[in-house]
Coordinates of C-alpha atoms in Angstrom, one line a residue:
Chain A
M1 CA 0.0 0.0 0.0
K2 CA 1.6 3.3 -1.1
L3 CA 0.9 6.3 1.0
Y4 CA 1.1 9.7 -0.5
I5 CA 2.1 12.3 2.1
Y6 CA 0.8 15.9 2.0
G7 CA 2.0 17.3 5.2
I8 CA 2.9 16.8 8.9
I9 CA 0.4 18.4 11.3
D10 CA 0.4 19.3 15.0
S11 CA -2.5 17.0 15.8
S12 CA -3.2 13.3 16.2
N13 CA -6.9 13.7 15.7
Q14 CA -8.7 12.5 12.6
I15 CA -9.6 15.0 10.0
T16 CA -13.3 15.4 10.3
E17 CA -14.1 17.1 7.1
S18 CA -14.0 15.0 3.9
T19 CA -11.1 16.1 1.7
Y20 CA -10.1 14.3 -1.4
G21 CA -6.5 14.1 -2.5
L22 CA -4.8 12.6 -5.6
E23 CA -6.7 9.9 -7.4
G24 CA -9.8 11.1 -5.6
S25 CA -8.9 9.2 -2.4
N26 CA -9.9 10.5 1.0
I27 CA -7.1 12.0 3.0
Y28 CA -6.6 10.9 6.6
N29 CA -4.2 11.5 9.5
I30 CA -1.9 8.8 10.7
P31 CA -1.1 9.8 14.2
F32 CA 2.2 9.5 16.0
C33 CA 2.3 10.8 19.6
N34 CA 0.7 14.2 19.4
I35 CA 1.4 14.9 15.8
G36 CA 0.3 13.2 12.5
A37 CA 1.1 12.6 8.9
V38 CA -1.7 13.4 6.5
V39 CA -1.8 10.9 3.7
S40 CA -4.0 9.3 1.1
Q41 CA -3.6 5.9 -0.5
I42 CA -2.4 5.9 -4.0
S43 CA -2.3 3.0 -6.4
Q44 CA 0.8 4.0 -8.3
P45 CA 3.5 6.7 -8.2
I46 CA 2.6 9.8 -10.2
Q47 CA 4.4 9.5 -13.5
D48 CA 4.0 13.0 -14.7
V49 CA 4.0 16.3 -13.0
T50 CA 0.7 17.8 -14.2
E51 CA -0.9 21.1 -13.3
G52 CA -3.9 19.2 -11.9
A53 CA -1.8 17.0 -9.6
V54 CA 0.3 19.9 -8.3
L55 CA -2.8 22.0 -7.6
K56 CA -4.5 19.1 -5.9
H57 CA -1.4 18.7 -3.6
E58 CA -1.4 22.4 -2.8
A59 CA -5.1 22.5 -2.2
V60 CA -4.9 19.7 0.4
V61 CA -1.9 21.4 2.1
E62 CA -3.8 24.8 2.2
K63 CA -6.9 23.0 3.5
L64 CA -4.8 21.6 6.3
M65 CA -3.3 25.1 6.9
A66 CA -6.7 26.4 7.7
D67 CA -7.1 24.1 10.7
F68 CA -3.6 23.1 11.8
T69 CA 0.0 24.1 11.8
V70 CA 1.4 22.2 8.8
L71 CA 4.8 21.2 7.5
P72 CA 4.2 20.9 3.8
V73 CA 5.8 17.8 2.3
R74 CA 7.3 18.0 -1.1
F75 CA 5.3 16.9 -4.1
Q76 CA 5.4 13.2 -5.1
T77 CA 6.6 11.9 -1.7
L78 CA 5.4 8.3 -1.3
I79 CA 6.1 5.8 1.4
E80 CA 5.4 2.2 1.3
G81 CA 3.0 1.2 4.0
R82 CA 2.0 2.4 7.4
D83 CA 4.9 0.7 9.3
N84 CA 7.5 2.6 7.2
L85 CA 5.6 5.8 7.7
L86 CA 5.5 5.3 11.5
S87 CA 9.2 4.5 11.5
M88 CA 9.9 7.7 9.6
M89 CA 7.7 9.7 12.1
R90 CA 9.6 8.1 15.0
S91 CA 12.9 9.0 13.4
Y92 CA 12.0 12.6 12.8
Y93 CA 9.6 13.3 15.6
R94 CA 11.8 15.8 17.5
D95 CA 12.5 17.7 14.3
F96 CA 8.9 17.8 13.2
K97 CA 7.8 18.8 16.7
N98 CA 10.3 21.7 16.9
N99 CA 9.3 23.0 13.5
L100 CA 5.6 22.8 14.2
E101 CA 6.2 24.8 17.4
R102 CA 8.3 27.3 15.7
L103 CA 5.9 27.8 12.8
R104 CA 2.7 27.8 14.8
D105 CA 0.3 30.6 13.8
K106 CA 2.8 31.8 11.1
F107 CA 2.4 32.0 7.4
E108 CA 4.9 32.5 4.5
F109 CA 4.6 35.4 2.1
G110 CA 6.6 35.7 -1.0
I111 CA 7.8 38.9 -2.6
K112 CA 9.6 39.3 -5.8
V113 CA 10.8 42.7 -7.0
I114 CA 11.7 43.2 -10.6
W115 CA 13.6 46.3 -11.5
P116 CA 14.5 47.7 -14.9
A117 CA 18.1 46.5 -15.0
D118 CA 18.8 48.0 -18.4
K119 CA 17.8 51.5 -17.3
I120 CA 19.6 51.2 -14.0
K121 CA 22.8 50.3 -15.9
E122 CA 22.3 53.1 -18.4
N123 CA 22.0 55.6 -15.6
I124 CA 25.1 54.2 -14.0
I125 CA 27.0 54.5 -17.2
K126 CA 25.9 58.1 -17.7
T127 CA 27.1 59.1 -14.3
L128 CA 30.4 57.3 -14.7
N129 CA 30.9 59.0 -18.1
K130 CA 30.4 62.4 -16.6
E131 CA 32.9 61.7 -13.9
Q132 CA 35.4 60.4 -16.4
Q133 CA 35.2 63.5 -18.6
K134 CA 36.6 65.5 -15.7
K135 CA 39.6 63.3 -15.5
L136 CA 42.6 63.2 -17.8
E137 CA 42.3 61.1 -20.9
L138 CA 44.3 57.9 -20.9
G139 CA 46.4 57.0 -23.8
S140 CA 44.6 55.4 -26.7
S141 CA 46.8 52.3 -27.2
P142 CA 45.0 49.0 -27.5
S143 CA 46.3 47.8 -24.1
N144 CA 45.1 51.0 -22.5
K145 CA 41.7 50.7 -24.1
F146 CA 41.5 47.0 -23.0
M147 CA 42.3 47.9 -19.5
K148 CA 39.9 50.9 -19.5
D149 CA 37.0 48.7 -20.8
K150 CA 37.7 46.1 -18.2
F151 CA 37.8 48.7 -15.4
D152 CA 34.6 50.4 -16.7
K153 CA 32.8 47.1 -16.6
Y154 CA 34.0 46.3 -13.2
K155 CA 32.9 49.8 -12.0
I156 CA 29.4 49.4 -13.6
D157 CA 28.9 45.9 -12.0
K158 CA 30.0 47.1 -8.7
E159 CA 27.8 50.2 -8.8
F160 CA 24.9 48.0 -10.0
E161 CA 25.3 45.7 -7.1
A162 CA 25.6 48.6 -4.6
K163 CA 22.4 50.0 -5.9
A164 CA 20.7 46.6 -5.5
D165 CA 22.0 46.3 -1.9
K166 CA 20.7 49.8 -1.1
F167 CA 17.2 49.1 -2.4
I168 CA 17.0 45.7 -0.8
K169 CA 18.1 47.1 2.5
V170 CA 15.4 49.7 2.5
M171 CA 12.7 47.2 1.5
D172 CA 13.9 44.7 4.0
I173 CA 13.7 47.2 6.9
F174 CA 10.0 47.7 6.2
F175 CA 9.2 44.0 5.8
S176 CA 11.4 42.7 8.6
K177 CA 9.5 44.9 11.1
F178 CA 6.6 42.4 10.9
A179 CA 8.4 39.2 10.1
A180 CA 9.7 36.5 12.4
E181 CA 12.1 35.0 9.8
K182 CA 13.1 35.6 6.2
R183 CA 15.0 34.2 3.3
I184 CA 16.4 36.7 0.9
E185 CA 18.0 36.2 -2.5
K186 CA 19.5 39.1 -4.3
L187 CA 19.8 39.5 -8.1
K188 CA 19.0 35.9 -9.1
T189 CA 18.9 37.4 -12.5
E190 CA 19.8 41.0 -13.5
N191 CA 16.1 41.9 -13.5
L192 CA 15.0 40.0 -10.4
L193 CA 16.3 42.4 -7.8
L194 CA 14.8 40.6 -4.9
D195 CA 13.3 37.2 -4.4
A196 CA 12.3 36.9 -0.8
V197 CA 10.1 35.0 1.5
Y198 CA 9.0 36.2 4.9
L199 CA 7.5 34.3 7.8
V200 CA 4.8 36.4 9.3
E201 CA 2.7 35.8 12.4
K202 CA -1.0 35.6 11.8
D203 CA -1.8 38.7 13.7
K204 CA 0.8 40.8 11.9
E205 CA -0.4 39.9 8.4
S206 CA -2.3 43.1 7.8
N207 CA 0.8 45.2 9.0
F208 CA 3.0 43.2 6.6
R209 CA 0.6 43.8 3.7
E210 CA 0.5 47.5 4.5
A211 CA 4.3 47.5 4.5
V212 CA 4.3 45.9 1.0
E213 CA 1.7 48.5 -0.3
H214 CA 3.9 51.3 1.1
I215 CA 7.0 50.0 -0.6
K216 CA 5.1 49.6 -3.9
T217 CA 4.4 53.4 -3.9
A218 CA 8.1 54.2 -3.5
R219 CA 9.2 53.2 -7.0
Y220 CA 6.6 52.9 -9.7
D221 CA 9.1 51.7 -12.3
F222 CA 9.6 48.5 -10.3
K223 CA 7.3 45.6 -10.5
Y224 CA 6.2 43.7 -7.4
L225 CA 4.9 40.2 -7.2
F226 CA 3.4 39.6 -3.8
S227 CA 2.0 36.2 -2.8
G228 CA 0.6 34.5 0.2
P229 CA -0.3 33.4 2.8
W230 CA 1.4 30.1 2.0
P231 CA 2.2 27.2 4.2
A232 CA 5.7 27.6 5.4
Y233 CA 7.4 25.8 2.5
N234 CA 10.6 27.7 2.8
F235 CA 11.0 27.6 6.6
V236 CA 11.0 24.0 7.6
I237 CA 14.5 23.2 8.9
L238 CA 15.3 19.5 9.4
S239 CA 18.4 18.7 11.3
K240 CA 18.9 15.3 9.7
K241 CA 20.7 15.6 6.5
S242 CA 19.9 12.4 4.8
G243 CA 16.7 10.5 4.3
L244 CA 14.5 9.2 7.0
L245 CA 14.3 5.6 6.2
T246 CA 16.9 3.3 7.6
D247 CA 19.1 1.2 5.3
S248 CA 17.1 -2.0 6.1
Q249 CA 13.8 -0.3 5.3
Q250 CA 15.2 0.9 2.0
T251 CA 16.5 -2.5 1.3
S252 CA 13.2 -4.1 2.0
L253 CA 11.5 -1.8 -0.4
L254 CA 14.0 -2.3 -3.1
N255 CA 15.1 -5.8 -2.6
K256 CA 13.9 -6.9 -6.0
V257 CA 15.8 -4.2 -7.8
T258 CA 19.4 -4.5 -8.8
Q259 CA 21.6 -1.6 -9.5
D260 CA 21.5 -2.2 -13.2
Q261 CA 17.7 -2.3 -13.2
M262 CA 17.6 0.9 -11.3
L263 CA 19.7 2.5 -13.9
V264 CA 17.3 1.4 -16.6
G265 CA 14.6 3.1 -14.6
V266 CA 16.6 6.2 -14.3
D267 CA 17.3 6.4 -18.0
S268 CA 13.6 6.3 -18.8
I269 CA 12.6 9.1 -16.4
Chain B
M1 CA -7.9 42.6 -19.2
N2 CA -8.2 38.9 -20.0
N3 CA -4.5 38.9 -20.7
V4 CA -3.8 40.4 -17.3
I5 CA -5.9 37.7 -15.6
A6 CA -4.1 35.0 -17.6
K7 CA -0.7 36.4 -16.7
S8 CA -1.7 36.7 -13.0
K9 CA -2.9 33.0 -13.1
D10 CA 0.5 32.0 -14.7
V11 CA 2.4 33.8 -12.0
T12 CA 0.4 32.2 -9.3
L13 CA 0.9 28.8 -10.8
L14 CA 4.7 29.4 -11.0
E15 CA 4.7 30.4 -7.3
I16 CA 2.8 27.2 -6.5
L17 CA 5.2 25.1 -8.6
D18 CA 8.2 26.6 -7.1
R19 CA 7.0 25.7 -3.6
V20 CA 5.3 22.3 -4.2
L21 CA 8.0 20.9 -6.4
D22 CA 11.1 22.4 -4.9
K23 CA 10.4 23.2 -1.3
G24 CA 8.8 21.7 1.8
V25 CA 9.8 18.7 3.8
V26 CA 11.9 16.1 2.0
I27 CA 11.2 12.8 3.7
A28 CA 12.3 10.5 1.0
G29 CA 15.6 8.8 1.6
D30 CA 18.1 10.2 -0.7
M31 CA 20.4 7.6 -2.1
V32 CA 23.3 7.7 -4.5
I33 CA 23.7 5.3 -7.4
S34 CA 27.4 4.9 -8.0
V35 CA 29.3 3.0 -10.6
A36 CA 33.0 2.4 -10.0
D37 CA 32.9 4.9 -7.1
V38 CA 31.6 7.7 -9.4
D39 CA 28.4 9.1 -8.1
L40 CA 26.0 9.2 -11.1
I41 CA 22.9 10.5 -9.7
Y42 CA 21.1 11.3 -6.5
L43 CA 17.7 9.8 -6.3
G44 CA 14.9 10.5 -3.9
L45 CA 13.2 7.4 -2.9
K46 CA 10.0 8.9 -4.4
V47 CA 11.7 8.9 -7.7
L48 CA 13.0 5.5 -7.2
L49 CA 9.5 4.2 -6.7
S50 CA 8.5 5.8 -9.9
S51 CA 11.5 4.3 -11.6
V52 CA 10.7 0.9 -10.3
E53 CA 7.3 1.1 -11.9
T54 CA 8.8 2.4 -15.1
M55 CA 11.3 -0.4 -15.1
E56 CA 8.5 -2.9 -14.6
R57 CA 6.5 -1.4 -17.5
L58 CA 9.5 -1.5 -19.7
R59 CA 10.2 -5.2 -18.9
G60 CA 6.7 -6.0 -20.1
S61 CA 7.2 -4.0 -23.3
A62 CA 9.3 -4.5 -26.4
F63 CA 12.6 -3.7 -24.6
P64 CA 14.9 -6.7 -24.3
S65 CA 15.5 -7.8 -20.8

């Protein structure tokens, strides 16, 4: 019996409301101590990532989020049988419990800020050109020109990054006021100035939204993608690095499969 | 207007995909398939289950065993 796992919740009680997961099966809670893993039975692993399956997974997790603190589990996570699931829960109980306590009554919000990188660079170049006009001309030999071009590019990149840091710092000051935790990535691409997620307490949600609206008015030439509330996908921290199943459990699952056969399977994915 | 709605739907879907497929608790046992001490690929157990199914399907198909 394959169990598809949607999330770990801070309750050992059964889910009273009928909710249907993948393949239309009812979801239910498998309790372990005072927490539980919400699963549904599935006849076969999902072969393809489809929009419908992903949305169904997310719908179940969001439904759980309405009633419980939930640690969302990554899409397509299957476990073979109830016993293996309980072993997994035993193995990671402390981790799950710590995360559930830390994330209680908190949601994740995502914010992406897109800036007009080309224009920003143009402005930087204009400013640098003005500054250079005041300085003495360098010689025009090829080596001088090469060095000058290199140095100009370095200065532009440095200034570009400094500007990004400045904007992010200002925005982060506003957002952090109402956030418990954050994950920030700067300039994933030249245009994607900021890709951040903030963990916000339930009762600070409106303040956080106001802060976002306030920032939006500061620069109209930037684009802002704000999303949430999400289950805390980005804030679950597990202390165990490797998988949860013991070697013997993995072996029992895979005892029919030789390494060569596994590679056949891998090739065909 | 419809375009804006469609775009906004796409953005939402991308946000969902980013989280559901790439974030969250990973409770599958990662394992490494190695040949001659060279790590070829990291597999989540979830993928492995899929690959087992695929392999079984292939065994029943025209592929030589």
